[in-house]
Amino acid sequence: ATFSPLPPTATASPTAEPPVAILLAPQEADAILANELQSLVSDLAQKDSLRFQIRQSLSPEDLSAAVRLVIVLPPFDGLAELASSAPQTQFLAINFPGMSPASNLSLIAPLGMRPDQQGFLAGYIAAMITPEWRVGVLSTSDTIAGVAARRGFINGAIFFCGLCRQNYPPFFNYPLYAEMPSASNAAEWQAAADSLVNRSVKTVYVTPGSGDEALLRYLAEAGVNLIGGASPPSDLRSHWVATIRPTVLPTVQTLWTDLLQGKGGVSLPVVLEISDINPDLLSPGRENLARKFLEDLLGGFVDTGVDPLSGEER
């Protein structure tokens, strides 16, 4: 008998898994930032024909070759180990102080969200627009961010006005500050606000985490103009100078294409934006001056004098 091989049979070629972009946002992550990133990354992924996923946790077993990019928000332990386990995937870590970049691990805000810079810019603007430099800051006393913002504000105001001496009474050593533990109630925050109002402070930077909308209204009703870290309620617009907050969205958008092409290992600082500007309080000319100053601040030409990781003077 002779052996006659069967004719070859056609086999279906495996369908390649479509590429994936993941936003890793643990349950404890900053909800506002997570929502902003979800909207941006979803749009970017759609334009580049990537599937988009939001995950609260991730393990090496979840990282197939199809996962092209993972954007990670804190808190998340073991990120460096996770990245090293998946060299085919690019990781972008946002606000992980002390972490070092790697070939597939890029960083935004490796020194944190820089409340010292927010405060420094707020102090500079407050001193620039306030007669006799009568400015102050409300901050939390039991958080590094609160202490860093308060010290940054004081240094920023002094950077602009120097000795900040008044020409007419009452005479106080402006800039002033009042601080409370972050768990303080409304009455305690109001008492802190009174300590500034009673010393003729006319512009106050209310740092993120200090009080609530009731505190903002209390200050506005006392005739105080406000700078804050989040957009104000509409009824406070007449007393709202500007909002100063960190933003990572432009940086994510800038890095997006390179990361998808496997080009990682970069480390970039957080960017600050000035928004919700009231031109009656911060005129276009002074706004332009503030924006030029912000460029110098972010470019490293101006130092806040505050260690962003500890909140201590340096």
PDB file of C-alpha atoms in Angstrom:
ATOM      1  CA  ALA A   1       0.000   0.000   0.000  1.00  0.00           C
ATOM      2  CA  THR A   2       1.181   3.425  -0.754  1.00  0.00           C
ATOM      3  CA  PHE A   3       0.711   6.506   1.497  1.00  0.00           C
ATOM      4  CA  SER A   4      -1.227   9.311  -0.060  1.00  0.00           C
ATOM      5  CA  PRO A   5      -1.119  12.500   2.046  1.00  0.00           C
ATOM      6  CA  LEU A   6      -4.354  14.386   2.417  1.00  0.00           C
ATOM      7  CA  PRO A   7      -4.532  17.753   0.691  1.00  0.00           C
ATOM      8  CA  PRO A   8      -3.813  20.682   2.987  1.00  0.00           C
ATOM      9  CA  THR A   9      -6.828  22.212   4.675  1.00  0.00           C
ATOM     10  CA  ALA A  10      -7.354  25.925   4.986  1.00  0.00           C
ATOM     11  CA  THR A  11      -7.127  27.245   8.525  1.00  0.00           C
ATOM     12  CA  ALA A  12      -8.501  30.580   9.729  1.00  0.00           C
ATOM     13  CA  SER A  13      -5.761  32.998  10.712  1.00  0.00           C
ATOM     14  CA  PRO A  14      -6.144  34.194  14.281  1.00  0.00           C
ATOM     15  CA  THR A  15      -7.662  37.632  14.619  1.00  0.00           C
ATOM     16  CA  ALA A  16      -5.273  40.031  16.313  1.00  0.00           C
ATOM     17  CA  GLU A  17      -6.607  41.492  19.555  1.00  0.00           C
ATOM     18  CA  PRO A  18      -7.253  45.222  19.066  1.00  0.00           C
ATOM     19  CA  PRO A  19      -4.874  47.518  20.959  1.00  0.00           C
ATOM     20  CA  VAL A  20      -6.004  48.767  24.351  1.00  0.00           C
ATOM     21  CA  ALA A  21      -5.493  51.913  26.446  1.00  0.00           C
ATOM     22  CA  ILE A  22      -6.289  51.665  30.162  1.00  0.00           C
ATOM     23  CA  LEU A  23      -6.956  54.329  32.762  1.00  0.00           C
ATOM     24  CA  LEU A  24      -6.040  52.788  36.118  1.00  0.00           C
ATOM     25  CA  ALA A  25      -7.940  54.825  38.707  1.00  0.00           C
ATOM     26  CA  PRO A  26      -8.149  53.109  42.111  1.00  0.00           C
ATOM     27  CA  GLN A  27     -11.241  53.739  44.192  1.00  0.00           C
ATOM     28  CA  GLU A  28      -9.335  56.246  46.346  1.00  0.00           C
ATOM     29  CA  ALA A  29      -8.071  58.247  43.348  1.00  0.00           C
ATOM     30  CA  ASP A  30      -8.936  61.913  42.843  1.00  0.00           C
ATOM     31  CA  ALA A  31     -12.436  61.664  41.359  1.00  0.00           C
ATOM     32  CA  ILE A  32     -12.303  65.016  39.540  1.00  0.00           C
ATOM     33  CA  LEU A  33      -8.988  64.204  37.882  1.00  0.00           C
ATOM     34  CA  ALA A  34     -10.158  60.680  37.036  1.00  0.00           C
ATOM     35  CA  ASN A  35     -13.282  62.044  35.336  1.00  0.00           C
ATOM     36  CA  GLU A  36     -11.274  64.608  33.364  1.00  0.00           C
ATOM     37  CA  LEU A  37      -8.821  61.948  32.217  1.00  0.00           C
ATOM     38  CA  GLN A  38     -11.607  59.532  31.356  1.00  0.00           C
ATOM     39  CA  SER A  39     -13.094  62.054  28.954  1.00  0.00           C
ATOM     40  CA  LEU A  40      -9.751  62.960  27.362  1.00  0.00           C
ATOM     41  CA  VAL A  41      -8.318  59.446  27.059  1.00  0.00           C
ATOM     42  CA  SER A  42     -11.583  58.048  25.729  1.00  0.00           C
ATOM     43  CA  ASP A  43     -11.521  60.622  22.913  1.00  0.00           C
ATOM     44  CA  LEU A  44      -7.839  60.055  22.134  1.00  0.00           C
ATOM     45  CA  ALA A  45      -8.261  56.286  22.111  1.00  0.00           C
ATOM     46  CA  GLN A  46     -11.242  56.494  19.785  1.00  0.00           C
ATOM     47  CA  LYS A  47      -9.311  58.647  17.303  1.00  0.00           C
ATOM     48  CA  ASP A  48      -6.462  56.111  17.250  1.00  0.00           C
ATOM     49  CA  SER A  49      -8.770  53.041  17.073  1.00  0.00           C
ATOM     50  CA  LEU A  50      -7.869  51.774  20.535  1.00  0.00           C
ATOM     51  CA  ARG A  51     -10.239  50.115  22.938  1.00  0.00           C
ATOM     52  CA  PHE A  52     -10.494  52.094  26.159  1.00  0.00           C
ATOM     53  CA  GLN A  53     -10.889  50.582  29.606  1.00  0.00           C
ATOM     54  CA  ILE A  54     -11.162  52.008  33.106  1.00  0.00           C
ATOM     55  CA  ARG A  55      -9.830  49.747  35.841  1.00  0.00           C
ATOM     56  CA  GLN A  56      -9.600  50.099  39.611  1.00  0.00           C
ATOM     57  CA  SER A  57      -6.873  47.452  39.882  1.00  0.00           C
ATOM     58  CA  LEU A  58      -4.396  45.777  37.584  1.00  0.00           C
ATOM     59  CA  SER A  59      -2.040  42.791  37.783  1.00  0.00           C
ATOM     60  CA  PRO A  60       0.648  41.432  35.441  1.00  0.00           C
ATOM     61  CA  GLU A  61      -1.812  38.778  34.250  1.00  0.00           C
ATOM     62  CA  ASP A  62      -4.075  41.557  32.903  1.00  0.00           C
ATOM     63  CA  LEU A  63      -1.359  42.977  30.665  1.00  0.00           C
ATOM     64  CA  SER A  64      -1.484  41.165  27.361  1.00  0.00           C
ATOM     65  CA  ALA A  65       0.520  42.266  24.336  1.00  0.00           C
ATOM     66  CA  ALA A  66      -2.532  44.234  23.197  1.00  0.00           C
ATOM     67  CA  VAL A  67      -2.267  46.694  26.104  1.00  0.00           C
ATOM     68  CA  ARG A  68      -0.340  49.589  24.605  1.00  0.00           C
ATOM     69  CA  LEU A  69      -0.710  52.218  27.329  1.00  0.00           C
ATOM     70  CA  VAL A  70      -1.710  52.365  30.998  1.00  0.00           C
ATOM     71  CA  ILE A  71      -2.281  55.759  32.641  1.00  0.00           C
ATOM     72  CA  VAL A  72      -2.094  55.406  36.412  1.00  0.00           C
ATOM     73  CA  LEU A  73      -3.462  57.575  39.212  1.00  0.00           C
ATOM     74  CA  PRO A  74      -2.459  57.200  42.859  1.00  0.00           C
ATOM     75  CA  PRO A  75      -2.707  55.468  45.182  1.00  0.00           C
ATOM     76  CA  PHE A  76      -1.257  52.315  43.622  1.00  0.00           C
ATOM     77  CA  ASP A  77       1.467  50.204  45.212  1.00  0.00           C
ATOM     78  CA  GLY A  78       3.939  48.242  43.154  1.00  0.00           C
ATOM     79  CA  LEU A  79       3.736  50.341  40.003  1.00  0.00           C
ATOM     80  CA  ALA A  80       7.449  50.003  39.170  1.00  0.00           C
ATOM     81  CA  GLU A  81       7.218  46.226  39.481  1.00  0.00           C
ATOM     82  CA  LEU A  82       4.071  46.126  37.353  1.00  0.00           C
ATOM     83  CA  ALA A  83       5.762  48.157  34.625  1.00  0.00           C
ATOM     84  CA  SER A  84       8.871  45.962  34.627  1.00  0.00           C
ATOM     85  CA  SER A  85       6.665  42.874  34.221  1.00  0.00           C
ATOM     86  CA  ALA A  86       5.201  44.237  30.978  1.00  0.00           C
ATOM     87  CA  PRO A  87       7.991  45.809  28.885  1.00  0.00           C
ATOM     88  CA  GLN A  88       5.710  45.831  25.833  1.00  0.00           C
ATOM     89  CA  THR A  89       3.365  48.290  27.565  1.00  0.00           C
ATOM     90  CA  GLN A  90       3.984  51.986  28.182  1.00  0.00           C
ATOM     91  CA  PHE A  91       2.960  53.358  31.585  1.00  0.00           C
ATOM     92  CA  LEU A  92       2.237  56.993  32.442  1.00  0.00           C
ATOM     93  CA  ALA A  93       2.172  57.682  36.192  1.00  0.00           C
ATOM     94  CA  ILE A  94       0.580  60.924  37.386  1.00  0.00           C
ATOM     95  CA  ASN A  95       1.469  62.386  40.789  1.00  0.00           C
ATOM     96  CA  PHE A  96       3.693  59.642  42.178  1.00  0.00           C
ATOM     97  CA  PRO A  97       6.265  61.656  44.175  1.00  0.00           C
ATOM     98  CA  GLY A  98       9.689  60.083  44.477  1.00  0.00           C
ATOM     99  CA  MET A  99       9.260  57.621  41.597  1.00  0.00           C
ATOM    100  CA  SER A 100      11.921  57.401  38.891  1.00  0.00           C
ATOM    101  CA  PRO A 101      11.212  56.971  35.176  1.00  0.00           C
ATOM    102  CA  ALA A 102      12.133  53.818  33.230  1.00  0.00           C
ATOM    103  CA  SER A 103      12.165  52.871  29.559  1.00  0.00           C
ATOM    104  CA  ASN A 104       8.434  52.103  29.659  1.00  0.00           C
ATOM    105  CA  LEU A 105       7.499  54.290  32.635  1.00  0.00           C
ATOM    106  CA  SER A 106       6.926  58.030  32.198  1.00  0.00           C
ATOM    107  CA  LEU A 107       6.004  60.483  34.931  1.00  0.00           C
ATOM    108  CA  ILE A 108       3.914  63.616  35.226  1.00  0.00           C
ATOM    109  CA  ALA A 109       4.288  65.592  38.479  1.00  0.00           C
ATOM    110  CA  PRO A 110       7.095  63.515  40.034  1.00  0.00           C
ATOM    111  CA  LEU A 111       7.270  66.173  42.760  1.00  0.00           C
ATOM    112  CA  GLY A 112       3.508  66.069  43.300  1.00  0.00           C
ATOM    113  CA  MET A 113       0.876  68.614  42.320  1.00  0.00           C
ATOM    114  CA  ARG A 114       3.000  71.473  43.706  1.00  0.00           C
ATOM    115  CA  PRO A 115       0.672  73.295  46.131  1.00  0.00           C
ATOM    116  CA  ASP A 116       3.691  75.470  46.919  1.00  0.00           C
ATOM    117  CA  GLN A 117       3.621  76.769  43.336  1.00  0.00           C
ATOM    118  CA  GLN A 118      -0.147  77.266  43.447  1.00  0.00           C
ATOM    119  CA  GLY A 119       0.227  79.261  46.636  1.00  0.00           C
ATOM    120  CA  PHE A 120       3.215  81.207  45.312  1.00  0.00           C
ATOM    121  CA  LEU A 121       1.301  82.291  42.210  1.00  0.00           C
ATOM    122  CA  ALA A 122      -1.775  83.118  44.311  1.00  0.00           C
ATOM    123  CA  GLY A 123       0.341  85.275  46.627  1.00  0.00           C
ATOM    124  CA  TYR A 124       1.939  87.055  43.685  1.00  0.00           C
ATOM    125  CA  ILE A 125      -1.443  87.821  42.108  1.00  0.00           C
ATOM    126  CA  ALA A 126      -3.038  88.812  45.424  1.00  0.00           C
ATOM    127  CA  ALA A 127      -0.254  91.301  46.193  1.00  0.00           C
ATOM    128  CA  MET A 128      -0.360  92.631  42.627  1.00  0.00           C
ATOM    129  CA  ILE A 129      -4.063  93.553  42.769  1.00  0.00           C
ATOM    130  CA  THR A 130      -4.549  94.538  46.436  1.00  0.00           C
ATOM    131  CA  PRO A 131      -3.936  98.077  47.726  1.00  0.00           C
ATOM    132  CA  GLU A 132      -1.422  98.238  50.571  1.00  0.00           C
ATOM    133  CA  TRP A 133      -0.679  94.497  50.123  1.00  0.00           C
ATOM    134  CA  ARG A 134      -3.444  93.567  52.585  1.00  0.00           C
ATOM    135  CA  VAL A 135      -3.563  89.894  51.627  1.00  0.00           C
ATOM    136  CA  GLY A 136      -3.877  86.601  53.461  1.00  0.00           C
ATOM    137  CA  VAL A 137      -4.305  82.864  53.081  1.00  0.00           C
ATOM    138  CA  LEU A 138      -6.509  80.249  54.736  1.00  0.00           C
ATOM    139  CA  SER A 139      -4.975  76.776  54.838  1.00  0.00           C
ATOM    140  CA  THR A 140      -5.031  73.415  56.559  1.00  0.00           C
ATOM    141  CA  SER A 141      -2.498  73.007  59.339  1.00  0.00           C
ATOM    142  CA  ASP A 142      -2.294  69.198  59.361  1.00  0.00           C
ATOM    143  CA  THR A 143      -1.505  68.417  55.720  1.00  0.00           C
ATOM    144  CA  ILE A 144       1.732  68.819  53.789  1.00  0.00           C
ATOM    145  CA  ALA A 145      -0.224  70.353  50.913  1.00  0.00           C
ATOM    146  CA  GLY A 146      -1.829  72.936  53.203  1.00  0.00           C
ATOM    147  CA  VAL A 147       1.457  73.944  54.824  1.00  0.00           C
ATOM    148  CA  ALA A 148       3.236  74.080  51.454  1.00  0.00           C
ATOM    149  CA  ALA A 149       0.459  76.226  49.954  1.00  0.00           C
ATOM    150  CA  ARG A 150       0.498  78.624  52.910  1.00  0.00           C
ATOM    151  CA  ARG A 151       4.277  79.044  52.826  1.00  0.00           C
ATOM    152  CA  GLY A 152       4.228  79.362  49.066  1.00  0.00           C
ATOM    153  CA  PHE A 153       1.577  82.086  49.253  1.00  0.00           C
ATOM    154  CA  ILE A 154       3.536  84.135  51.777  1.00  0.00           C
ATOM    155  CA  ASN A 155       6.733  83.832  49.728  1.00  0.00           C
ATOM    156  CA  GLY A 156       4.898  84.722  46.506  1.00  0.00           C
ATOM    157  CA  ALA A 157       3.330  87.839  47.987  1.00  0.00           C
ATOM    158  CA  ILE A 158       6.665  88.981  49.417  1.00  0.00           C
ATOM    159  CA  PHE A 159       8.338  88.247  46.071  1.00  0.00           C
ATOM    160  CA  PHE A 160       6.042  90.869  44.556  1.00  0.00           C
ATOM    161  CA  CYS A 161       5.815  93.501  47.288  1.00  0.00           C
ATOM    162  CA  GLY A 162       9.104  93.139  49.180  1.00  0.00           C
ATOM    163  CA  LEU A 163       8.650  94.612  52.670  1.00  0.00           C
ATOM    164  CA  CYS A 164       4.908  95.074  51.948  1.00  0.00           C
ATOM    165  CA  ARG A 165       4.742  98.194  54.138  1.00  0.00           C
ATOM    166  CA  GLN A 166       1.484 100.134  54.386  1.00  0.00           C
ATOM    167  CA  ASN A 167       1.174 103.882  54.051  1.00  0.00           C
ATOM    168  CA  TYR A 168      -1.814 104.203  56.363  1.00  0.00           C
ATOM    169  CA  PRO A 169      -3.257 102.227  59.297  1.00  0.00           C
ATOM    170  CA  PRO A 170      -4.070  99.621  60.336  1.00  0.00           C
ATOM    171  CA  PHE A 171      -0.491  98.408  60.243  1.00  0.00           C
ATOM    172  CA  PHE A 172       0.067  94.654  60.155  1.00  0.00           C
ATOM    173  CA  ASN A 173       2.861  92.490  58.825  1.00  0.00           C
ATOM    174  CA  TYR A 174       1.160  91.423  55.618  1.00  0.00           C
ATOM    175  CA  PRO A 175       0.862  88.831  54.142  1.00  0.00           C
ATOM    176  CA  LEU A 176      -1.102  87.148  56.933  1.00  0.00           C
ATOM    177  CA  TYR A 177      -2.365  83.609  57.350  1.00  0.00           C
ATOM    178  CA  ALA A 178      -4.827  81.582  59.385  1.00  0.00           C
ATOM    179  CA  GLU A 179      -4.937  77.802  59.439  1.00  0.00           C
ATOM    180  CA  MET A 180      -7.076  75.047  60.939  1.00  0.00           C
ATOM    181  CA  PRO A 181      -6.960  71.237  60.993  1.00  0.00           C
ATOM    182  CA  SER A 182      -8.642  69.780  57.912  1.00  0.00           C
ATOM    183  CA  ALA A 183     -11.451  68.244  60.000  1.00  0.00           C
ATOM    184  CA  SER A 184     -12.497  71.609  61.484  1.00  0.00           C
ATOM    185  CA  ASN A 185     -16.167  72.508  61.373  1.00  0.00           C
ATOM    186  CA  ALA A 186     -17.803  75.532  59.738  1.00  0.00           C
ATOM    187  CA  ALA A 187     -17.751  77.634  62.901  1.00  0.00           C
ATOM    188  CA  GLU A 188     -14.020  77.035  63.378  1.00  0.00           C
ATOM    189  CA  TRP A 189     -13.248  77.971  59.788  1.00  0.00           C
ATOM    190  CA  GLN A 190     -15.387  81.097  60.196  1.00  0.00           C
ATOM    191  CA  ALA A 191     -13.346  82.052  63.257  1.00  0.00           C
ATOM    192  CA  ALA A 192     -10.164  81.608  61.221  1.00  0.00           C
ATOM    193  CA  ALA A 193     -11.630  83.822  58.497  1.00  0.00           C
ATOM    194  CA  ASP A 194     -12.542  86.454  61.107  1.00  0.00           C
ATOM    195  CA  SER A 195      -8.909  86.630  62.209  1.00  0.00           C
ATOM    196  CA  LEU A 196      -8.048  87.842  58.699  1.00  0.00           C
ATOM    197  CA  VAL A 197     -11.102  90.046  58.127  1.00  0.00           C
ATOM    198  CA  ASN A 198     -10.562  91.768  61.478  1.00  0.00           C
ATOM    199  CA  ARG A 199      -7.056  92.691  60.384  1.00  0.00           C
ATOM    200  CA  SER A 200      -8.289  94.349  57.182  1.00  0.00           C
ATOM    201  CA  VAL A 201      -7.257  91.623  54.764  1.00  0.00           C
ATOM    202  CA  LYS A 202      -8.873  92.411  51.396  1.00  0.00           C
ATOM    203  CA  THR A 203      -7.801  89.432  49.252  1.00  0.00           C
ATOM    204  CA  VAL A 204      -7.667  85.841  50.537  1.00  0.00           C
ATOM    205  CA  TYR A 205      -6.366  82.687  48.921  1.00  0.00           C
ATOM    206  CA  VAL A 206      -8.486  79.788  50.158  1.00  0.00           C
ATOM    207  CA  THR A 207      -6.347  76.699  49.650  1.00  0.00           C
ATOM    208  CA  PRO A 208      -7.930  73.410  48.503  1.00  0.00           C
ATOM    209  CA  GLY A 209      -9.360  71.559  51.501  1.00  0.00           C
ATOM    210  CA  SER A 210      -9.954  74.694  53.562  1.00  0.00           C
ATOM    211  CA  GLY A 211     -13.584  75.129  54.580  1.00  0.00           C
ATOM    212  CA  ASP A 212     -16.475  74.911  52.154  1.00  0.00           C
ATOM    213  CA  GLU A 213     -18.724  77.096  50.007  1.00  0.00           C
ATOM    214  CA  ALA A 214     -20.239  78.599  53.147  1.00  0.00           C
ATOM    215  CA  LEU A 215     -16.784  79.891  54.089  1.00  0.00           C
ATOM    216  CA  LEU A 216     -16.349  81.444  50.648  1.00  0.00           C
ATOM    217  CA  ARG A 217     -19.718  83.183  50.934  1.00  0.00           C
ATOM    218  CA  TYR A 218     -18.889  84.414  54.429  1.00  0.00           C
ATOM    219  CA  LEU A 219     -15.682  86.018  53.170  1.00  0.00           C
ATOM    220  CA  ALA A 220     -17.390  87.517  50.114  1.00  0.00           C
ATOM    221  CA  GLU A 221     -20.149  89.007  52.271  1.00  0.00           C
ATOM    222  CA  ALA A 222     -17.390  90.620  54.358  1.00  0.00           C
ATOM    223  CA  GLY A 223     -16.137  92.330  51.196  1.00  0.00           C
ATOM    224  CA  VAL A 224     -13.129  90.076  50.679  1.00  0.00           C
ATOM    225  CA  ASN A 225     -11.971  89.108  47.187  1.00  0.00           C
ATOM    226  CA  LEU A 226     -11.058  85.469  46.708  1.00  0.00           C
ATOM    227  CA  ILE A 227      -8.566  83.242  44.923  1.00  0.00           C
ATOM    228  CA  GLY A 228      -9.175  79.500  45.040  1.00  0.00           C
ATOM    229  CA  GLY A 229      -8.258  76.118  43.650  1.00  0.00           C
ATOM    230  CA  ALA A 230     -11.625  75.200  42.115  1.00  0.00           C
ATOM    231  CA  SER A 231     -14.268  77.048  40.129  1.00  0.00           C
ATOM    232  CA  PRO A 232     -16.533  79.145  42.364  1.00  0.00           C
ATOM    233  CA  PRO A 233     -20.319  79.071  42.669  1.00  0.00           C
ATOM    234  CA  SER A 234     -21.920  81.514  40.238  1.00  0.00           C
ATOM    235  CA  ASP A 235     -23.122  83.835  43.000  1.00  0.00           C
ATOM    236  CA  LEU A 236     -19.506  84.518  44.076  1.00  0.00           C
ATOM    237  CA  ARG A 237     -18.189  85.596  40.678  1.00  0.00           C
ATOM    238  CA  SER A 238     -18.161  89.294  41.558  1.00  0.00           C
ATOM    239  CA  HIS A 239     -15.673  88.609  44.387  1.00  0.00           C
ATOM    240  CA  TRP A 240     -13.703  85.881  42.608  1.00  0.00           C
ATOM    241  CA  VAL A 241     -10.307  86.991  41.315  1.00  0.00           C
ATOM    242  CA  ALA A 242      -9.209  83.746  39.658  1.00  0.00           C
ATOM    243  CA  THR A 243      -8.855  80.000  40.040  1.00  0.00           C
ATOM    244  CA  ILE A 244      -5.361  78.503  40.143  1.00  0.00           C
ATOM    245  CA  ARG A 245      -5.174  74.750  39.735  1.00  0.00           C
ATOM    246  CA  PRO A 246      -2.863  72.054  38.406  1.00  0.00           C
ATOM    247  CA  THR A 247      -3.731  70.380  35.135  1.00  0.00           C
ATOM    248  CA  VAL A 248      -2.189  67.302  33.525  1.00  0.00           C
ATOM    249  CA  LEU A 249      -4.481  67.113  30.493  1.00  0.00           C
ATOM    250  CA  PRO A 250      -2.304  69.131  28.054  1.00  0.00           C
ATOM    251  CA  THR A 251       0.746  67.066  29.037  1.00  0.00           C
ATOM    252  CA  VAL A 252      -1.091  63.764  28.559  1.00  0.00           C
ATOM    253  CA  GLN A 253      -2.250  64.953  25.158  1.00  0.00           C
ATOM    254  CA  THR A 254       1.303  65.982  24.203  1.00  0.00           C
ATOM    255  CA  LEU A 255       2.802  62.626  25.261  1.00  0.00           C
ATOM    256  CA  TRP A 256       0.039  60.458  23.795  1.00  0.00           C
ATOM    257  CA  THR A 257       1.464  59.741  20.325  1.00  0.00           C
ATOM    258  CA  ASP A 258       5.020  59.098  21.539  1.00  0.00           C
ATOM    259  CA  LEU A 259       3.790  56.687  24.213  1.00  0.00           C
ATOM    260  CA  LEU A 260       1.748  54.718  21.680  1.00  0.00           C
ATOM    261  CA  GLN A 261       4.896  54.474  19.569  1.00  0.00           C
ATOM    262  CA  GLY A 262       6.819  53.025  22.518  1.00  0.00           C
ATOM    263  CA  LYS A 263       8.764  56.172  23.318  1.00  0.00           C
ATOM    264  CA  GLY A 264       8.703  56.525  27.094  1.00  0.00           C
ATOM    265  CA  GLY A 265      10.997  57.283  29.993  1.00  0.00           C
ATOM    266  CA  VAL A 266      10.189  60.985  30.287  1.00  0.00           C
ATOM    267  CA  SER A 267       9.517  62.972  33.443  1.00  0.00           C
ATOM    268  CA  LEU A 268       7.585  66.246  33.273  1.00  0.00           C
ATOM    269  CA  PRO A 269       6.362  68.676  35.956  1.00  0.00           C
ATOM    270  CA  VAL A 270       2.730  69.522  36.521  1.00  0.00           C
ATOM    271  CA  VAL A 271       1.327  72.540  34.696  1.00  0.00           C
ATOM    272  CA  LEU A 272      -0.697  75.245  36.449  1.00  0.00           C
ATOM    273  CA  GLU A 273      -3.601  77.021  34.782  1.00  0.00           C
ATOM    274  CA  ILE A 274      -5.267  80.317  35.632  1.00  0.00           C
ATOM    275  CA  SER A 275      -9.004  80.299  34.939  1.00  0.00           C
ATOM    276  CA  ASP A 276     -12.330  81.825  36.035  1.00  0.00           C
ATOM    277  CA  ILE A 277     -10.738  85.257  35.788  1.00  0.00           C
ATOM    278  CA  ASN A 278     -12.765  88.302  36.813  1.00  0.00           C
ATOM    279  CA  PRO A 279     -11.400  91.128  34.619  1.00  0.00           C
ATOM    280  CA  ASP A 280     -12.793  93.717  37.029  1.00  0.00           C
ATOM    281  CA  LEU A 281     -10.417  92.385  39.691  1.00  0.00           C
ATOM    282  CA  LEU A 282      -7.569  91.023  37.567  1.00  0.00           C
ATOM    283  CA  SER A 283      -7.311  93.328  34.577  1.00  0.00           C
ATOM    284  CA  PRO A 284      -6.091  92.026  31.202  1.00  0.00           C
ATOM    285  CA  GLY A 285      -2.766  93.795  31.686  1.00  0.00           C
ATOM    286  CA  ARG A 286      -2.198  92.268  35.104  1.00  0.00           C
ATOM    287  CA  GLU A 287      -3.407  88.890  33.841  1.00  0.00           C
ATOM    288  CA  ASN A 288      -0.753  89.059  31.134  1.00  0.00           C
ATOM    289  CA  LEU A 289       1.876  89.865  33.771  1.00  0.00           C
ATOM    290  CA  ALA A 290       0.679  86.920  35.887  1.00  0.00           C
ATOM    291  CA  ARG A 291       0.878  84.539  32.931  1.00  0.00           C
ATOM    292  CA  LYS A 292       4.413  85.636  32.093  1.00  0.00           C
ATOM    293  CA  PHE A 293       5.359  85.146  35.719  1.00  0.00           C
ATOM    294  CA  LEU A 294       3.766  81.679  35.648  1.00  0.00           C
ATOM    295  CA  GLU A 295       5.999  80.758  32.698  1.00  0.00           C
ATOM    296  CA  ASP A 296       9.062  81.694  34.746  1.00  0.00           C
ATOM    297  CA  LEU A 297       7.748  79.787  37.757  1.00  0.00           C
ATOM    298  CA  LEU A 298       7.074  76.594  35.779  1.00  0.00           C
ATOM    299  CA  GLY A 299      10.325  77.014  33.870  1.00  0.00           C
ATOM    300  CA  GLY A 300      12.328  76.922  37.101  1.00  0.00           C
ATOM    301  CA  PHE A 301      13.527  80.523  36.884  1.00  0.00           C
ATOM    302  CA  VAL A 302      11.673  81.350  40.119  1.00  0.00           C
ATOM    303  CA  ASP A 303      11.859  79.128  43.183  1.00  0.00           C
ATOM    304  CA  THR A 304       9.085  79.066  45.779  1.00  0.00           C
ATOM    305  CA  GLY A 305      11.489  78.524  48.664  1.00  0.00           C
ATOM    306  CA  VAL A 306       9.373  75.555  49.805  1.00  0.00           C
ATOM    307  CA  ASP A 307      10.180  71.835  49.574  1.00  0.00           C
ATOM    308  CA  PRO A 308       7.143  70.403  47.749  1.00  0.00           C
ATOM    309  CA  LEU A 309       7.553  66.936  49.293  1.00  0.00           C
ATOM    310  CA  SER A 310       7.723  68.069  52.921  1.00  0.00           C
ATOM    311  CA  GLY A 311       6.145  71.525  52.900  1.00  0.00           C
ATOM    312  CA  GLU A 312       9.158  72.877  54.780  1.00  0.00           C
ATOM    313  CA  GLU A 313      11.070  76.056  53.967  1.00  0.00           C
ATOM    314  CA  ARG A 314      14.346  75.459  52.156  1.00  0.00           C
TER     315      ARG A 314
END
